[in-house]
mmCIF file of N, CA and C in Angstrom:
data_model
loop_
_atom_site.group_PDB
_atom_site.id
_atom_site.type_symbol
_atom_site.label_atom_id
_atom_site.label_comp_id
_atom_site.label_asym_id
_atom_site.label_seq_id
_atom_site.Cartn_x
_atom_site.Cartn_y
_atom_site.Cartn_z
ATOM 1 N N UNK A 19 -9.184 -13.488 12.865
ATOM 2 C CA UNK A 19 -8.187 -12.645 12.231
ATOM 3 C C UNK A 19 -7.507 -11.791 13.303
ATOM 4 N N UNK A 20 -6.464 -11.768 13.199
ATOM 5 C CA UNK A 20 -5.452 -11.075 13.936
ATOM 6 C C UNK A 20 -5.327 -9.205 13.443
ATOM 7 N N UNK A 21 -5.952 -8.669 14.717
ATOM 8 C CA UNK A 21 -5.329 -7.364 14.828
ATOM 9 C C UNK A 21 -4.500 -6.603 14.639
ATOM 10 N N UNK A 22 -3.830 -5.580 13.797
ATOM 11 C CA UNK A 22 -2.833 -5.217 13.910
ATOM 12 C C UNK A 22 -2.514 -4.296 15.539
ATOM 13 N N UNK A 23 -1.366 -4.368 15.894
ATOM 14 C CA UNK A 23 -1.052 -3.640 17.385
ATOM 15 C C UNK A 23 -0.510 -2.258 17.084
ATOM 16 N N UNK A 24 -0.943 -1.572 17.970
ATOM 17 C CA UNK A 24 -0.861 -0.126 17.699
ATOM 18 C C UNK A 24 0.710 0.360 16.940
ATOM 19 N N UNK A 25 1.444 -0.340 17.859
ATOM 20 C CA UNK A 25 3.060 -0.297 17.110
ATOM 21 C C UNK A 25 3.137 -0.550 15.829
ATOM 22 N N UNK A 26 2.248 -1.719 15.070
ATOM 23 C CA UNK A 26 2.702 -2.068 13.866
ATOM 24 C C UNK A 26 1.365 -1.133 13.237
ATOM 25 N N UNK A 27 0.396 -0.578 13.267
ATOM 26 C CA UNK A 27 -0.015 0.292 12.643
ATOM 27 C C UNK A 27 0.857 1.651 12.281
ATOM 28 N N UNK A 28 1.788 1.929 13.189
ATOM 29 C CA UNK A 28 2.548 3.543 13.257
ATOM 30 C C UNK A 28 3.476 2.726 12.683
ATOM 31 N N UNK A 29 3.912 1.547 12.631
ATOM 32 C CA UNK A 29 5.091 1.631 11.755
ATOM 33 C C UNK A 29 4.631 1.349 10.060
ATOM 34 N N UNK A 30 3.358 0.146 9.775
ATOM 35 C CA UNK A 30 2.906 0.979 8.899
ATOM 36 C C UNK A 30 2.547 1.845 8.237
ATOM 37 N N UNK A 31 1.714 2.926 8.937
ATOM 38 C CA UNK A 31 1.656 4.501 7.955
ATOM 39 C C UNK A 31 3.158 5.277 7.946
ATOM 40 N N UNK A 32 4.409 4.939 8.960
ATOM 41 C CA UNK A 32 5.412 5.421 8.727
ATOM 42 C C UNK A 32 6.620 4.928 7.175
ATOM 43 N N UNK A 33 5.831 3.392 7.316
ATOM 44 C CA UNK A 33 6.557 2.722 5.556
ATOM 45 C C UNK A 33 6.032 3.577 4.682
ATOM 46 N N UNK A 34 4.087 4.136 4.565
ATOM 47 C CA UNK A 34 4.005 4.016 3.656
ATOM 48 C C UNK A 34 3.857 6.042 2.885
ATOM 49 N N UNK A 35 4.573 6.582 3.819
ATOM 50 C CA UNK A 35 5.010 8.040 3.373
ATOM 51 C C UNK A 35 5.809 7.604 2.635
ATOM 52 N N UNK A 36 5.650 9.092 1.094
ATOM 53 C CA UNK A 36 6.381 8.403 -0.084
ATOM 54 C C UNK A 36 6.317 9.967 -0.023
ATOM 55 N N UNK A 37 7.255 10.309 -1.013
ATOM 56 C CA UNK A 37 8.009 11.721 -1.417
ATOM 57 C C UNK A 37 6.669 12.220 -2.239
ATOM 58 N N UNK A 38 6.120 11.386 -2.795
ATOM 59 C CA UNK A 38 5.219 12.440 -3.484
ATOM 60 C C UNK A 38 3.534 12.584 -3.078
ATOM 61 N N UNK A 39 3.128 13.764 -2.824
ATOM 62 C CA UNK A 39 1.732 13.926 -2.532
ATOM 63 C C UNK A 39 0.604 12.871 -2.872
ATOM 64 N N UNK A 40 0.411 13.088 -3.917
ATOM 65 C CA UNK A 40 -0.689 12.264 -5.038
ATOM 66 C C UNK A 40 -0.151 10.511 -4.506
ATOM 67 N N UNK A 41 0.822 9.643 -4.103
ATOM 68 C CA UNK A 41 0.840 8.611 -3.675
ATOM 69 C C UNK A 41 0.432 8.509 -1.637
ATOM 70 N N UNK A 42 0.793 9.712 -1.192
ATOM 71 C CA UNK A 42 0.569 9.850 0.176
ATOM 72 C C UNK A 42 -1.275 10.131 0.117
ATOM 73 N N UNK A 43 -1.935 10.730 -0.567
ATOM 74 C CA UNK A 43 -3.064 10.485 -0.910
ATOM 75 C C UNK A 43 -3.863 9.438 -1.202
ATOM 76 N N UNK A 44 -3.383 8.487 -1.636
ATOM 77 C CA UNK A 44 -3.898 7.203 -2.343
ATOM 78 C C UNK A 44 -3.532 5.819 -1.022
ATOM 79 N N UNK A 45 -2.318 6.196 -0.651
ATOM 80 C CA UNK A 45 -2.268 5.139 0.576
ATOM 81 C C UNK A 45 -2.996 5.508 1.906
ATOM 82 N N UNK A 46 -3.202 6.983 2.210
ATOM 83 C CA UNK A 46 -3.917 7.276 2.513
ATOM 84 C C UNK A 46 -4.965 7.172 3.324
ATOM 85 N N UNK A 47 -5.846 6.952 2.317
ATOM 86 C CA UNK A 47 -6.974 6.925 1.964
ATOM 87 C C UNK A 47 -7.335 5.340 1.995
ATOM 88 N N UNK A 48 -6.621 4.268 1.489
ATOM 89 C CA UNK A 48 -6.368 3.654 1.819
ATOM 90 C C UNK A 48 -6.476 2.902 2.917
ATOM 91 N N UNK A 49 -5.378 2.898 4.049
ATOM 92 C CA UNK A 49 -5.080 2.584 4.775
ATOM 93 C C UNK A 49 -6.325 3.247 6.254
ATOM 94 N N UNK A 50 -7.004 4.708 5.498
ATOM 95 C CA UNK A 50 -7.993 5.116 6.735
ATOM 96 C C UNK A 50 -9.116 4.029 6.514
ATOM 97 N N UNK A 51 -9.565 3.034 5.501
ATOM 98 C CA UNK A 51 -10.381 2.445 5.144
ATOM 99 C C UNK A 51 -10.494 0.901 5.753
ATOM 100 N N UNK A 52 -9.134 0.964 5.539
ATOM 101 C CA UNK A 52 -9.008 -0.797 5.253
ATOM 102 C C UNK A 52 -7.848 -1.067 6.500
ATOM 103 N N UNK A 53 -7.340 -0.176 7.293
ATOM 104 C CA UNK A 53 -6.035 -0.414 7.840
ATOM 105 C C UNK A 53 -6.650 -1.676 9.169
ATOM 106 N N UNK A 54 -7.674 -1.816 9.899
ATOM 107 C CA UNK A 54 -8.080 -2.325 10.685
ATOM 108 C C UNK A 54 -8.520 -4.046 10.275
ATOM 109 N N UNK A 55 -8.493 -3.854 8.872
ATOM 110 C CA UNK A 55 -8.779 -5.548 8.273
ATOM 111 C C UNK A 55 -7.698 -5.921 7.601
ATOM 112 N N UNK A 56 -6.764 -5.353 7.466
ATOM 113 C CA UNK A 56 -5.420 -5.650 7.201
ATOM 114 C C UNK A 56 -4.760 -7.133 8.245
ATOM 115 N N UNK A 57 -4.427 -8.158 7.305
ATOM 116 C CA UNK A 57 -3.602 -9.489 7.609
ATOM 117 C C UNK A 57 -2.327 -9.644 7.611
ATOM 118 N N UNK A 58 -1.797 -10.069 8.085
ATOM 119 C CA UNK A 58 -0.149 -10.462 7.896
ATOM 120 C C UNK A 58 -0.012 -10.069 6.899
ATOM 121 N N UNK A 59 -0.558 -11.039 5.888
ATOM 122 C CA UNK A 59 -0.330 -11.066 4.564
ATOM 123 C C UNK A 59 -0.396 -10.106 3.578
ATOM 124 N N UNK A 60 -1.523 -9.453 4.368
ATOM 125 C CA UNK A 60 -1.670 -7.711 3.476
ATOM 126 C C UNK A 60 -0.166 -6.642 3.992
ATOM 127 N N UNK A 61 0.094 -7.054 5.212
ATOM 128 C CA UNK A 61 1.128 -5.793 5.979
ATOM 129 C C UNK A 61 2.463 -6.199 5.058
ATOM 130 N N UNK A 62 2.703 -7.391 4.873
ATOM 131 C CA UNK A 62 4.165 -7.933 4.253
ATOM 132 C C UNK A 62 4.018 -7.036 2.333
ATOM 133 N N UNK A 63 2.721 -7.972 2.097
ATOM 134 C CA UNK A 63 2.489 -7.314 0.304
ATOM 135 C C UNK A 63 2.626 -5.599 0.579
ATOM 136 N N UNK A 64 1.955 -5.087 1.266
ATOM 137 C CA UNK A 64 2.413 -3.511 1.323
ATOM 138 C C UNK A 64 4.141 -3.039 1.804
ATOM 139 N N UNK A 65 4.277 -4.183 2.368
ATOM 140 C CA UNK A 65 5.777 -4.084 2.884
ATOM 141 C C UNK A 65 6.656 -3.700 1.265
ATOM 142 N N UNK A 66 6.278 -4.780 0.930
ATOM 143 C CA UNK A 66 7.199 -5.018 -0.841
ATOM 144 C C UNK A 66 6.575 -4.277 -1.192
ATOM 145 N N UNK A 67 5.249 -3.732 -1.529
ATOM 146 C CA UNK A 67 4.942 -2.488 -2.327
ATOM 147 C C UNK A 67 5.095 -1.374 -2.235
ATOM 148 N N UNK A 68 5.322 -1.136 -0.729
ATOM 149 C CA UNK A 68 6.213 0.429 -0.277
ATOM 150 C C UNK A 68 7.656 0.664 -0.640
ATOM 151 N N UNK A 69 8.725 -0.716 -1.025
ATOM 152 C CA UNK A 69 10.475 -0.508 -1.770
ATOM 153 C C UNK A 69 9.844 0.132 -2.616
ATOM 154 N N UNK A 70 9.085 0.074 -4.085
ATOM 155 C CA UNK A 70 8.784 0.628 -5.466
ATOM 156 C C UNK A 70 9.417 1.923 -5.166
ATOM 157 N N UNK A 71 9.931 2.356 -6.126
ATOM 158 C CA UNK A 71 10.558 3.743 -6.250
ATOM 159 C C UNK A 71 9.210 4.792 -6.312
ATOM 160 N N UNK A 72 8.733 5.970 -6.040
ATOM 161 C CA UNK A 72 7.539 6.842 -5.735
ATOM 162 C C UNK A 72 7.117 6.933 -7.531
ATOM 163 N N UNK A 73 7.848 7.144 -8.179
ATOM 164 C CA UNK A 73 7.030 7.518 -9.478
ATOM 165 C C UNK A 73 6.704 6.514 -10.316
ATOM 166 N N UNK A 74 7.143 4.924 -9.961
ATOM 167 C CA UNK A 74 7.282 3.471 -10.375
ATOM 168 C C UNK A 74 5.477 3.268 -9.837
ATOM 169 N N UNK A 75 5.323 3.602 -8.738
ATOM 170 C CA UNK A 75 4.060 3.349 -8.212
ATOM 171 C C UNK A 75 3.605 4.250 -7.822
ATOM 172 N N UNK A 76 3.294 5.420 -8.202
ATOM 173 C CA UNK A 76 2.063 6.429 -8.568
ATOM 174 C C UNK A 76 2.162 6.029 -10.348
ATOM 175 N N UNK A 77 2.793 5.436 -11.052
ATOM 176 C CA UNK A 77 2.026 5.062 -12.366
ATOM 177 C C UNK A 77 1.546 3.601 -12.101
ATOM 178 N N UNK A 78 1.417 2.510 -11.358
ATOM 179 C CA UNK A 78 1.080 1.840 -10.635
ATOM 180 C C UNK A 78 -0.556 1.910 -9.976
ATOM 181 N N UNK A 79 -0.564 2.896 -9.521
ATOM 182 C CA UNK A 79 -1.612 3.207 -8.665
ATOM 183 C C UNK A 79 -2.689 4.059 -9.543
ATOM 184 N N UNK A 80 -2.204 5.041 -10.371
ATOM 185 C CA UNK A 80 -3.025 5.161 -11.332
ATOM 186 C C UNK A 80 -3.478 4.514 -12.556
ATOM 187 N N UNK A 81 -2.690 3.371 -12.406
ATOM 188 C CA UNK A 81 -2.921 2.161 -13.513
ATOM 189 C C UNK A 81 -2.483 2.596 -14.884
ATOM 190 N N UNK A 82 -1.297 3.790 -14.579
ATOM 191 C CA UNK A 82 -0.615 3.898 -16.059
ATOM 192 C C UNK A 82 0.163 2.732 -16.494
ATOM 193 N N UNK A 83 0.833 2.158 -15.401
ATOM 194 C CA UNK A 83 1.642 0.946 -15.711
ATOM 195 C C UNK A 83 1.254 -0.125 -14.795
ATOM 196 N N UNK A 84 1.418 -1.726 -15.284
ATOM 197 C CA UNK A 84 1.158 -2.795 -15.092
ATOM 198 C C UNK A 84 2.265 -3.288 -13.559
ATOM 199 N N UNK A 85 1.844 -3.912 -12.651
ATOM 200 C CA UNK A 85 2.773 -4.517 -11.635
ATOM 201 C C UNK A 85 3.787 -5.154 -12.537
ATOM 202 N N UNK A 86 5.047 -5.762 -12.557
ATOM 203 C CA UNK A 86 6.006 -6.793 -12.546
ATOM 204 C C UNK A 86 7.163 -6.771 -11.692
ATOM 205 N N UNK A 87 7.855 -7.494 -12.039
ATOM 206 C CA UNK A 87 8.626 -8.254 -11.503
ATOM 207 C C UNK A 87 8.063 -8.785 -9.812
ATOM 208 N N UNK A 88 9.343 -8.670 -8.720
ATOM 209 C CA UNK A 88 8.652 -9.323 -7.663
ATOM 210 C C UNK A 88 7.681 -8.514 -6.752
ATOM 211 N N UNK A 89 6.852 -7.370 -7.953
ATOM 212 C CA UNK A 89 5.171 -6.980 -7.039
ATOM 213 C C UNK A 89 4.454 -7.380 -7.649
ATOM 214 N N UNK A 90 4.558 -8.229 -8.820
ATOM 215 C CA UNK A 90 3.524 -8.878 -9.251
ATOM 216 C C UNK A 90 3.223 -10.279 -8.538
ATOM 217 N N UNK A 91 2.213 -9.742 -7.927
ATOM 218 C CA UNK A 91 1.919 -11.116 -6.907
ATOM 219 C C UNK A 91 0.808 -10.785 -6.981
ATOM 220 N N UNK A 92 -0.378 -12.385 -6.253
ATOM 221 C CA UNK A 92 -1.405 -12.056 -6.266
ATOM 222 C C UNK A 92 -2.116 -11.128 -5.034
ATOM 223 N N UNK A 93 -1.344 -10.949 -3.889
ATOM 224 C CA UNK A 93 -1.763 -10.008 -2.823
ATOM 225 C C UNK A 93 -1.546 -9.239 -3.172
ATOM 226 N N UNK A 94 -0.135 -8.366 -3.545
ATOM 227 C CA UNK A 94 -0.237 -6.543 -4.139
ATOM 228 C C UNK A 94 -0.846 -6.657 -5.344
ATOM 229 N N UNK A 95 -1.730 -7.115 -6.100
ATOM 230 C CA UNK A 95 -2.316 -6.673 -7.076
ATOM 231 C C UNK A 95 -3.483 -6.845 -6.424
ATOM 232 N N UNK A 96 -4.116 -7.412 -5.823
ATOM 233 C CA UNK A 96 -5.456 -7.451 -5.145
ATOM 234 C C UNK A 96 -5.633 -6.010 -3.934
ATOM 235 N N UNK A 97 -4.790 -5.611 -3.571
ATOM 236 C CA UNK A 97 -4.475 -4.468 -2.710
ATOM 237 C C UNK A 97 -4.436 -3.382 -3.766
ATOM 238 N N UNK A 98 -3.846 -3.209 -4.985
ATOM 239 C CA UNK A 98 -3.629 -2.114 -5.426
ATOM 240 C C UNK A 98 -5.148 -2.070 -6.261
ATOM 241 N N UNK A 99 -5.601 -2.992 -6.330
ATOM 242 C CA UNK A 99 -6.857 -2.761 -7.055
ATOM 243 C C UNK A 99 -7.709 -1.789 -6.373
ATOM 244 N N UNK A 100 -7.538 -2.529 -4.522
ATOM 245 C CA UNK A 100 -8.132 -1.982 -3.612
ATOM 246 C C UNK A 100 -8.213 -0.315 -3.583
ATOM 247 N N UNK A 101 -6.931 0.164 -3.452
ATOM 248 C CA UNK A 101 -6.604 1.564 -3.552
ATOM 249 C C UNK A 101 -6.899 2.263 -4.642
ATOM 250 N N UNK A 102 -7.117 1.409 -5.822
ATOM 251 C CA UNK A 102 -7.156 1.960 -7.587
ATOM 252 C C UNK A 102 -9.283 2.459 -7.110
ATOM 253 N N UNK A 103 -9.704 1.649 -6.326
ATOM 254 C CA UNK A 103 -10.894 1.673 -6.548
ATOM 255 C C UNK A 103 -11.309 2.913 -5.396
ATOM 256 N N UNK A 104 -10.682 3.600 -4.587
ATOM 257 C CA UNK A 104 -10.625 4.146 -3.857
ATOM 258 C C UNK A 104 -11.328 5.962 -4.140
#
């Protein structure tokens, strides 16, 4: 498995600042956990899951509302579970 490089870690935690506290908490937390086993495939699904508008996904993340349209995939729902379980 491929490493992420220091560059694409800082530009990850720089995607994934969001306007609101309670989601900067949850990615977080997150990302202090899991950021080092993170795959391509995880950096792209967080890619598309960081567009979501901030209050679209903090009800998302607290599992008030269901993924759809194109974040319903099977990597950001396996990731957000990740963070839901956090």
């Amino acid at each position: 498995m491929r490493t992420l490089s220091e560059l694409e870690r800082a530009r990850l935690r720089w995607r994934a600042r969001r306007g609101l506290l309670e989601n900067d908490l949850i990615i977080t937390r997150f990302l202090d956990q899991y950021e080092a086993e993170l795959t391509d495939v995880d950096v792209s699904a967080l890619s598309l899951l960081f567009e979501m508008d901030d209050n679209d996904l903090l009800d998302v993340l607290l599992a008030r509302e269901e993924l759809d349209g194109v974040y319903n995939t099977p990597d950001i729902r396996r990731l957000v579970a990740q963070m839901q379980k956090l």
